[in-house]
Every structure is written in structure tokens, then in C-alpha cells.
Coordinates of C-alpha atoms in Angstrom, one line a residue:
M1 CA 156.2 -147.3 59.2
G2 CA 152.4 -147.4 59.8
K3 CA 152.1 -144.3 61.2
Q4 CA 154.1 -142.7 59.3
I5 CA 151.9 -143.6 56.2
L6 CA 149.2 -142.7 58.3
L7 CA 150.6 -139.1 59.3
T8 CA 151.3 -138.2 55.6
A9 CA 148.2 -139.3 54.1
L10 CA 146.5 -137.2 56.8
L11 CA 148.7 -134.3 55.6
I12 CA 147.4 -135.1 51.9
I13 CA 143.9 -134.8 52.8
A14 CA 144.3 -131.5 55.0
G15 CA 146.6 -130.3 52.2
L16 CA 144.0 -131.0 49.7
S17 CA 141.4 -129.9 51.4
C18 CA 142.9 -126.4 50.8
Y19 CA 142.8 -126.3 47.2
S20 CA 140.5 -128.6 46.7
Q21 CA 137.5 -127.1 44.3
I22 CA 134.3 -125.5 46.1
V23 CA 131.9 -124.4 43.4
F24 CA 131.6 -120.3 44.0
E25 CA 127.5 -120.4 43.6
E26 CA 125.5 -117.6 42.6
G27 CA 125.2 -114.8 45.3
Y28 CA 125.3 -111.4 46.5
F29 CA 126.0 -108.7 49.4
I30 CA 125.0 -105.5 50.6
D31 CA 128.3 -103.3 51.4
E32 CA 128.3 -100.2 54.0
T33 CA 127.0 -98.0 51.5
G34 CA 124.1 -100.0 51.4
H35 CA 124.8 -100.9 47.5
R36 CA 124.4 -104.3 46.5
I37 CA 126.7 -106.2 44.3
D38 CA 125.8 -109.6 42.9
C39 CA 128.5 -112.0 42.5
L40 CA 129.6 -115.9 43.2
I41 CA 130.3 -116.9 47.3
K42 CA 132.2 -119.5 48.1
N43 CA 130.0 -121.8 50.0
V44 CA 131.5 -123.9 52.6
N45 CA 128.3 -124.9 53.9
W46 CA 129.6 -123.1 57.7
K47 CA 128.7 -125.1 60.7
N48 CA 130.2 -121.8 62.8
N49 CA 128.7 -118.8 61.7
P50 CA 131.4 -117.1 59.6
D51 CA 133.2 -113.6 60.2
G52 CA 133.3 -112.7 56.6
F53 CA 133.3 -115.1 53.1
E54 CA 135.4 -114.9 49.8
Y55 CA 133.6 -114.1 46.6
K56 CA 134.6 -113.4 43.3
L57 CA 132.9 -111.1 40.6
H58 CA 132.6 -112.9 38.0
E59 CA 133.7 -116.6 36.8
N60 CA 137.2 -115.9 36.0
T61 CA 138.0 -112.8 38.3
E62 CA 140.2 -113.1 41.8
I63 CA 138.5 -114.0 45.0
K64 CA 138.1 -111.5 47.1
R65 CA 137.2 -111.7 51.2
T66 CA 135.4 -109.2 52.7
G67 CA 134.6 -109.1 56.5
I68 CA 132.0 -108.3 58.9
Q69 CA 132.7 -104.5 59.0
D70 CA 132.2 -104.4 55.1
A71 CA 129.2 -106.4 54.4
K72 CA 125.5 -105.7 56.1
E73 CA 124.4 -108.5 54.2
F74 CA 125.1 -111.5 52.0
G75 CA 123.8 -114.9 51.0
I76 CA 123.8 -117.0 48.5
D77 CA 120.7 -118.0 46.0
S78 CA 117.8 -120.1 47.6
I79 CA 120.1 -121.6 49.7
S80 CA 121.7 -119.3 52.8
K81 CA 121.3 -115.6 54.0
Y82 CA 123.7 -114.0 56.5
V83 CA 122.8 -110.6 58.3
R84 CA 124.9 -108.6 60.5
A85 CA 123.1 -107.5 63.8
S86 CA 124.7 -105.9 67.1
V87 CA 123.1 -107.7 69.7
Q88 CA 123.1 -108.9 73.5
I89 CA 124.7 -112.4 73.6
D90 CA 125.0 -114.8 76.4
R91 CA 127.5 -116.8 76.1
S92 CA 127.4 -119.3 79.2
S93 CA 128.4 -122.5 78.4
D94 CA 125.7 -125.3 78.1
K95 CA 128.2 -128.5 79.0
T96 CA 127.5 -129.8 82.6
S97 CA 131.1 -129.2 83.9
Y98 CA 130.9 -125.5 83.0
L99 CA 127.2 -124.6 84.2
D100 CA 127.0 -121.7 86.9
D101 CA 124.5 -121.2 89.4
K102 CA 123.0 -118.1 88.0
R103 CA 119.6 -118.4 86.8
E104 CA 119.8 -115.0 84.4
P105 CA 121.9 -114.8 81.4
V106 CA 125.1 -112.6 81.1
F107 CA 124.4 -110.1 78.3
H108 CA 127.2 -108.8 76.0
E109 CA 126.9 -106.7 72.9
E110 CA 128.6 -108.1 70.0
Q111 CA 128.4 -107.3 66.1
L112 CA 127.5 -110.6 64.9
F113 CA 126.9 -112.4 61.2
L114 CA 123.4 -114.4 62.3
K115 CA 122.2 -116.6 60.4
V116 CA 118.3 -116.5 59.0
L117 CA 116.2 -119.2 59.1
I118 CA 113.1 -118.0 59.0
E119 CA 112.4 -114.1 57.4
G120 CA 108.9 -112.6 57.4
K121 CA 106.4 -110.5 59.9
A122 CA 108.2 -113.0 62.7
S123 CA 111.8 -113.7 61.7
L124 CA 114.1 -116.4 63.5
Y125 CA 118.0 -116.2 63.1
M126 CA 120.3 -118.6 64.5
Y127 CA 124.0 -118.3 65.8
E128 CA 126.3 -121.0 66.6
D129 CA 130.0 -120.8 67.7
E130 CA 132.2 -123.5 69.1
G131 CA 129.8 -125.0 70.8
V132 CA 127.6 -121.9 71.7
K133 CA 124.3 -121.9 69.8
R134 CA 122.1 -119.3 70.1
F135 CA 118.5 -118.3 68.8
F136 CA 117.3 -114.8 67.7
Y137 CA 114.0 -113.3 66.8
K138 CA 112.6 -109.8 65.8
K139 CA 108.9 -109.0 64.8
E140 CA 108.4 -106.7 61.7
D141 CA 110.5 -103.5 62.2
S142 CA 111.6 -103.9 66.1
E143 CA 115.4 -104.8 67.3
I144 CA 117.0 -108.3 67.2
K145 CA 116.5 -109.8 70.8
Q146 CA 118.0 -113.1 71.5
L147 CA 115.8 -116.2 72.6
V148 CA 116.6 -116.8 76.4
Y149 CA 117.2 -120.2 77.7
K150 CA 120.1 -121.3 80.5
R151 CA 120.9 -124.3 82.2
Y152 CA 122.1 -123.6 85.6
V153 CA 123.1 -125.6 89.1
L154 CA 120.8 -125.6 91.9
N155 CA 122.1 -125.6 95.6
D156 CA 125.3 -127.2 93.9
D157 CA 123.2 -130.8 92.8
R158 CA 120.0 -129.9 90.6
I159 CA 120.1 -128.4 87.0
I160 CA 117.3 -126.5 86.4
E161 CA 116.0 -124.7 83.1
N162 CA 115.8 -121.1 82.4
N163 CA 113.0 -121.0 79.7
K164 CA 112.4 -117.6 79.0
F165 CA 112.2 -118.1 75.0
R166 CA 108.8 -119.5 75.8
Q167 CA 107.2 -116.4 77.8
Q168 CA 109.1 -114.4 74.8
L169 CA 107.1 -115.8 72.2
F170 CA 104.0 -116.3 74.4
F171 CA 103.9 -112.3 74.9
D172 CA 105.5 -111.3 71.2
L173 CA 103.6 -113.8 68.7
K174 CA 99.8 -114.0 69.9
C175 CA 97.7 -115.5 67.2
P176 CA 94.6 -117.0 67.8
G177 CA 95.4 -119.8 66.6
I178 CA 98.2 -120.3 68.5
H179 CA 97.9 -122.1 71.8
E180 CA 99.2 -121.7 75.0
Y181 CA 100.2 -125.1 74.8
Q182 CA 102.1 -124.9 72.2
V183 CA 104.7 -122.7 73.1
E184 CA 105.3 -124.7 76.7
S185 CA 106.1 -127.2 74.8
L186 CA 108.7 -125.9 72.9
S187 CA 112.5 -127.1 73.2
Y188 CA 115.1 -124.6 72.4
D189 CA 115.6 -126.3 69.3
K190 CA 116.6 -125.6 66.1
N191 CA 114.0 -127.5 63.8
E192 CA 111.2 -126.9 66.7
L193 CA 111.2 -123.0 67.0
Y194 CA 111.3 -123.2 63.3
R195 CA 108.5 -125.1 62.9
F196 CA 106.6 -122.5 65.2
F197 CA 107.7 -119.3 63.3
I198 CA 106.2 -120.7 59.9
D199 CA 103.2 -121.7 62.3
Y200 CA 102.8 -118.2 63.3
C201 CA 103.5 -116.4 59.9
E202 CA 100.4 -118.7 58.7
C203 CA 98.6 -118.4 61.2
T204 CA 98.8 -114.3 60.8
N205 CA 98.1 -114.3 56.9
T206 CA 101.6 -113.1 56.0
G207 CA 104.4 -114.1 53.6
F208 CA 107.6 -115.6 54.7
I209 CA 111.0 -116.7 53.3
S210 CA 112.8 -120.3 54.6
Y211 CA 116.8 -120.5 54.4
K212 CA 116.4 -124.1 56.5
R213 CA 118.3 -125.8 53.6
K214 CA 117.1 -129.2 52.9
S215 CA 119.6 -131.9 52.2
K216 CA 119.5 -133.4 48.9
R217 CA 120.6 -136.4 50.0
D218 CA 120.5 -138.9 53.7
F219 CA 123.4 -139.0 55.5
F220 CA 124.0 -142.4 55.6
N221 CA 124.7 -144.4 52.4
L222 CA 125.1 -148.0 52.1
T223 CA 127.1 -149.7 49.2
V224 CA 128.4 -153.2 48.0
R225 CA 131.7 -153.2 47.7
P226 CA 133.3 -156.1 45.3
G227 CA 136.6 -155.7 43.7
V228 CA 140.0 -157.2 42.6
S229 CA 143.2 -157.6 44.6
M230 CA 147.0 -157.9 44.0
S231 CA 148.3 -159.8 47.1
S232 CA 152.0 -161.1 48.2
L233 CA 153.1 -163.0 50.9
S234 CA 156.7 -163.3 52.2
I235 CA 158.2 -165.5 55.5
S236 CA 160.9 -165.4 57.3
N237 CA 162.2 -167.8 60.0
Y238 CA 164.5 -166.6 62.4
L239 CA 166.2 -169.9 62.8
S240 CA 165.9 -171.6 59.7
D241 CA 166.6 -169.9 56.0
S242 CA 164.3 -172.7 54.7
R243 CA 161.7 -170.9 56.0
D244 CA 162.4 -168.0 54.0
I245 CA 160.0 -167.7 51.1
K246 CA 158.7 -165.2 48.9
F247 CA 154.9 -166.3 47.3
D248 CA 154.6 -165.0 44.0
N249 CA 152.0 -162.0 43.4
S250 CA 148.2 -163.7 43.4
I251 CA 145.2 -161.4 42.1
T252 CA 142.4 -162.4 44.3
F253 CA 138.7 -161.3 44.8
R254 CA 137.2 -159.4 47.6
F255 CA 134.1 -158.3 48.8
G256 CA 133.0 -156.0 51.0
L257 CA 129.8 -154.4 52.0
E258 CA 130.1 -150.4 52.8
A259 CA 128.3 -148.5 55.4
E260 CA 128.9 -144.6 55.4
F261 CA 128.2 -141.8 57.7
I262 CA 128.1 -138.4 56.3
L263 CA 129.4 -135.5 58.6
P264 CA 126.8 -132.6 58.6
F265 CA 129.1 -130.0 57.8
N266 CA 131.8 -128.3 55.4
K267 CA 129.7 -129.0 52.3
N268 CA 129.1 -132.8 53.6
K269 CA 132.7 -133.1 52.4
W270 CA 133.6 -135.4 55.2
S271 CA 132.4 -139.1 56.2
V272 CA 133.4 -141.8 58.9
I273 CA 132.8 -145.3 57.0
A274 CA 132.8 -149.3 57.8
E275 CA 133.5 -151.8 55.0
P276 CA 133.6 -155.3 56.7
T277 CA 135.3 -157.1 54.3
Y278 CA 136.0 -160.9 53.3
Q279 CA 139.2 -161.5 51.3
N280 CA 141.0 -164.8 50.4
Y281 CA 144.4 -165.2 49.3
R282 CA 146.0 -168.2 48.0
S283 CA 149.4 -169.6 46.7
E284 CA 152.3 -172.5 46.3
K285 CA 155.8 -172.3 46.5
K286 CA 158.7 -175.2 45.9
M287 CA 161.8 -174.7 46.2
E288 CA 165.1 -177.0 47.3
E289 CA 165.5 -177.4 50.5
G290 CA 168.9 -176.0 51.8
S291 CA 169.7 -179.1 54.5
V292 CA 172.1 -182.2 54.0
Y293 CA 168.8 -184.4 53.3
G294 CA 167.9 -182.5 50.0
G295 CA 164.5 -182.2 48.9
I296 CA 162.0 -179.7 47.0
L297 CA 160.2 -178.0 50.2
T298 CA 156.4 -177.2 49.0
A299 CA 154.8 -174.3 50.9
N300 CA 151.1 -173.7 50.8
V301 CA 149.0 -170.6 51.8
D302 CA 145.7 -170.3 52.3
Y303 CA 144.8 -167.3 53.8
K304 CA 141.1 -166.3 54.7
S305 CA 140.2 -163.3 56.8
I306 CA 137.3 -160.9 57.7
E307 CA 139.1 -157.5 57.6
L308 CA 137.0 -154.5 59.0
P309 CA 138.4 -151.4 57.9
L310 CA 137.1 -147.9 60.2
G311 CA 138.4 -145.2 58.5
I312 CA 137.7 -141.3 57.5
R313 CA 136.7 -140.2 53.8
H314 CA 136.9 -136.5 51.9
Y315 CA 135.5 -135.7 49.2
F316 CA 136.2 -132.7 46.7
Y317 CA 133.4 -132.0 44.7
F318 CA 133.2 -131.6 40.0
K319 CA 130.7 -129.0 38.8
N320 CA 129.5 -132.2 37.2
G321 CA 128.1 -133.5 40.2
N322 CA 130.4 -135.9 40.5
K323 CA 133.3 -136.0 43.0
A324 CA 136.7 -137.3 43.9
F325 CA 137.7 -139.0 47.2
L326 CA 140.6 -139.9 49.7
N327 CA 140.5 -142.6 52.3
V328 CA 142.6 -143.2 55.5
F329 CA 141.7 -146.8 57.3
Y330 CA 142.4 -148.6 60.0
I331 CA 141.8 -152.2 59.7
M332 CA 141.5 -155.1 61.8
D333 CA 142.1 -158.7 60.5
Y334 CA 140.1 -161.8 61.7
A335 CA 141.4 -164.6 59.9
V336 CA 138.9 -167.5 59.6
N337 CA 140.3 -171.4 59.0
S338 CA 144.0 -170.1 57.3
T339 CA 147.1 -172.2 57.3
I340 CA 150.1 -171.9 56.2
V341 CA 151.8 -175.9 55.3
F342 CA 155.2 -176.7 54.7
S343 CA 155.4 -180.3 53.1
R344 CA 158.6 -181.8 51.5
D345 CA 158.5 -184.6 48.4
D346 CA 160.0 -187.6 50.9
Y347 CA 158.1 -186.5 53.6
S348 CA 154.5 -186.3 53.5
F349 CA 154.1 -183.2 56.1
L350 CA 156.8 -181.3 57.7
N351 CA 154.5 -178.3 59.9
S352 CA 151.5 -176.1 59.7
L353 CA 151.1 -172.6 60.7
E354 CA 147.8 -170.4 61.7
P355 CA 147.6 -167.1 60.7
D356 CA 147.1 -164.7 63.0
A357 CA 147.7 -160.9 61.4
R358 CA 148.5 -158.0 63.0
N359 CA 146.0 -154.6 61.9
N360 CA 147.5 -152.4 59.7
L361 CA 146.3 -149.2 57.8
A362 CA 145.7 -148.5 54.5
I363 CA 144.9 -145.5 52.3
G364 CA 142.8 -144.9 49.1
A365 CA 141.6 -142.6 46.3
G366 CA 138.5 -142.7 44.3
Y367 CA 135.6 -141.3 41.9
K368 CA 131.9 -141.8 43.1
F369 CA 129.7 -141.1 39.3
K370 CA 126.2 -139.2 39.7
E371 CA 126.2 -140.9 43.9
K372 CA 125.8 -144.2 42.6
Y373 CA 128.8 -146.1 41.2
C374 CA 132.4 -145.4 42.5
L375 CA 135.8 -146.7 41.7
E376 CA 138.8 -147.0 44.1
L377 CA 142.4 -147.5 44.3
R378 CA 143.5 -148.7 47.7
Y379 CA 146.9 -149.3 48.9
Q380 CA 147.4 -151.6 52.5
T381 CA 150.9 -151.1 54.4
E382 CA 152.7 -154.2 55.2
Q383 CA 150.8 -156.5 57.7
D384 CA 152.3 -159.2 59.8
V385 CA 150.0 -162.3 59.3
L386 CA 152.2 -164.8 62.0
C387 CA 152.6 -162.5 64.9
R388 CA 151.8 -165.4 67.4
Y389 CA 154.9 -167.2 66.2
I390 CA 158.1 -166.1 67.8
Y391 CA 160.7 -167.1 65.1
Y392 CA 158.6 -166.0 61.7
Y393 CA 158.1 -162.7 60.4
S394 CA 155.5 -162.0 57.5
G395 CA 155.1 -159.4 55.2
Y396 CA 151.6 -159.5 53.4
T397 CA 150.7 -156.6 51.4
T398 CA 148.0 -156.1 49.2
I399 CA 146.8 -153.4 46.1
S400 CA 143.0 -153.4 45.3
V401 CA 141.0 -152.0 42.4
I402 CA 137.3 -151.2 43.9
L403 CA 134.4 -150.8 42.8
G404 CA 131.4 -149.7 44.1
Y405 CA 127.2 -149.4 44.1
T406 CA 125.2 -147.1 46.6
L407 CA 121.8 -149.4 47.0
F408 CA 121.1 -146.4 49.6

């Protein structure tokens, strides 16, 4: 049952992801004739360089798609820009287990949309696709060329780096204010190359445009998560019907602290979350014991635990800046000083059980307001809290309403 619920939740998230609202943002593209078309472009914050894009001419017009064969360039105002170029690209793997023994890159000509990072007297571009990351550059009106970097194996045991890109930059981007040691220490890294090209444009006193978008928020959130839960517990014993008890629903309080790590792709719509939570369920049930001795059987449950939900979250953005979200969790549960005690009015004590819960699953849906406040409704699948006992089975279920306040 738990696996079915998890699968259903994942399918719902995937489905909603396809239809969720991503705001079309003001942008443009240049068609094959060189004509600029102002439009609204669907910004999905591409992790891999796209081979096309969706756009609308106006807010209420139909959505169209344009491929690389029909657009020379496109951009989203003040956010990103892509230019079409026929370039020589080396797609050699950078994964250690797939390295070859050739120092020189193996180039193939391809037509690609390159992401513009810096545009000026010297321009920097990036291409990323399924683990392949390459940087390209051009100086003024020259052709776009790849900055060469390649890892390869020497004598079957040593991994060597071909850092030809440093030589390219040293000879092509000379300026009195840039020293040789600055080039020699460069890594084949987006941030370092970005900074170098800015230094070059500033050194030559030429203007430039930056398309390296700065994040509007951190990629880590810490949120206080108090809430209330409606919980219920039922117990059955395979040997004695007198131990079959259904406790009443009980409203309990819970307190959690959520750590959220936002994944830096797909417009920051996915995150990984962990939420250590304390919860306490208490209830009492009296019933006539169905034995020849009669008497009133009383069952008291005091179930305290530390839960550790680990899960994924998917956001759905709205134009007002707020957002809805869906969660899927795998929950590990650790009981703390918990007991289920059976007693009778004519006996002071019958027996006591110590809860020990199985892990379970949960799904939740919520709304986040102004990046600070959130409200979530969460359902946890049935959980056996007496899994250590052979002849007992229990079903513990919880529905929670959770408030949240993001500290940072």
C-alpha cells in the first residue's frame, strides 16, 4: 500500500509539473531573415542548453515553439541570452571511468544554441548537455571557438589535464593589466572564466553585458514547523480478541525544524528536504473484557517519537510571487519512552508494550507566502508501531496541519 501511494504521488507531481504555471517572461528572438520578434518566452531556467523554446506573441495568444533551425538567437530580458552558432565541439567524456588516452580533443562541427555569459570586446559562452560542459569565446568579430580543456589517461594509470584554454586566453586576450600568473592559475570553471572576461573588458576600458544571473535567494532554507495532528491508533491481537482496541481520534501537537536544499535547475522548482519532528500521541480506552472473569479493561497509550522525514518537494509558481508545493516523504520513526499499558479494574496491571514503529510514507500539499510563511496539509500512511511483537498488529495514522516560518 505504501509503495502504491508513493508511486501515485510521484505520478501526480510529474503530471502537475507538465501543466504547472511557469510565467512567460518578456523576451525576443531573431528569425532566419534577421527580423527581431518581441514576445513572451517560457523561462524554464534550462540546465542543459536548449534546442528550441516556447513563446507567445501576447499574453492571451496561443503557445508556439521555435527550433534552432528557425531562430538565430533568443533571450529573456535581463536574464539570459542564447545565440546560434556552428562550432567545433569536443564531446570527450570527463568521467574518470570513460577517459581515453588521447591528449588532443576530437572535434565535430555542430549547430548549437550557446548561452551567453559575457558579451563585449571579448565574449564568453557556455554549452552544457548531459554531463558535457564546454566554454567558448570570441574576440570582437572573430569566429566562436571552444576553450580547450581535456582530461586523459597517461600510461594507463595517471590522469593528466590538457589546459590549452590558458594558452588561448594568454595570446588572444592580452592587456597590460592582466598578468601571466592570472592566466596560469585559471580553472576550467564558469565563475573563474566569467571573472577573467570581466577583468579583460575592464582592463581594455570597453563596455560589456553580463548574462550570469544572480540568484535572488539562497539555496538553503531553515524553517520552524509547528502544527497540529489528528491521529488515531487501532490494535489487534491474533491470540486474544480482548486486546483488539480502536482508540479515539486525538488532536496532538507536533514541532519540526525543516532544512531545505533547493536544487539549482529547472527554475529552482525542486528541493530536497529533511524535517526532524517531535510528536506525542496520548489516548485512553475502556471496554468490557470478554472473558469469563469479566471486568473493565483499560488501555492507555503514550506514544512519543522523533520522526525524520526525508523527501522531495516540487514548487508551482504564481504571478504574485507566491507558490504552491507538493511533498513526498520517507519517514523514519524513533520511539522515545513510549508505552501501551493494559490494566483491569480488578487487577492493578495486566501487561505493558513498548512501541517500536516501522518506517512509513507521507504526502503533503501546501502554499508558501512571501518566502516566509507557509501552510501545509500532510497525510501519513498507516504505520505499525508494534512491529517488534509477533502477535500484535497496529495501525497508526496521522493527518497534520503544519505552519511554517522561514528563519533564513
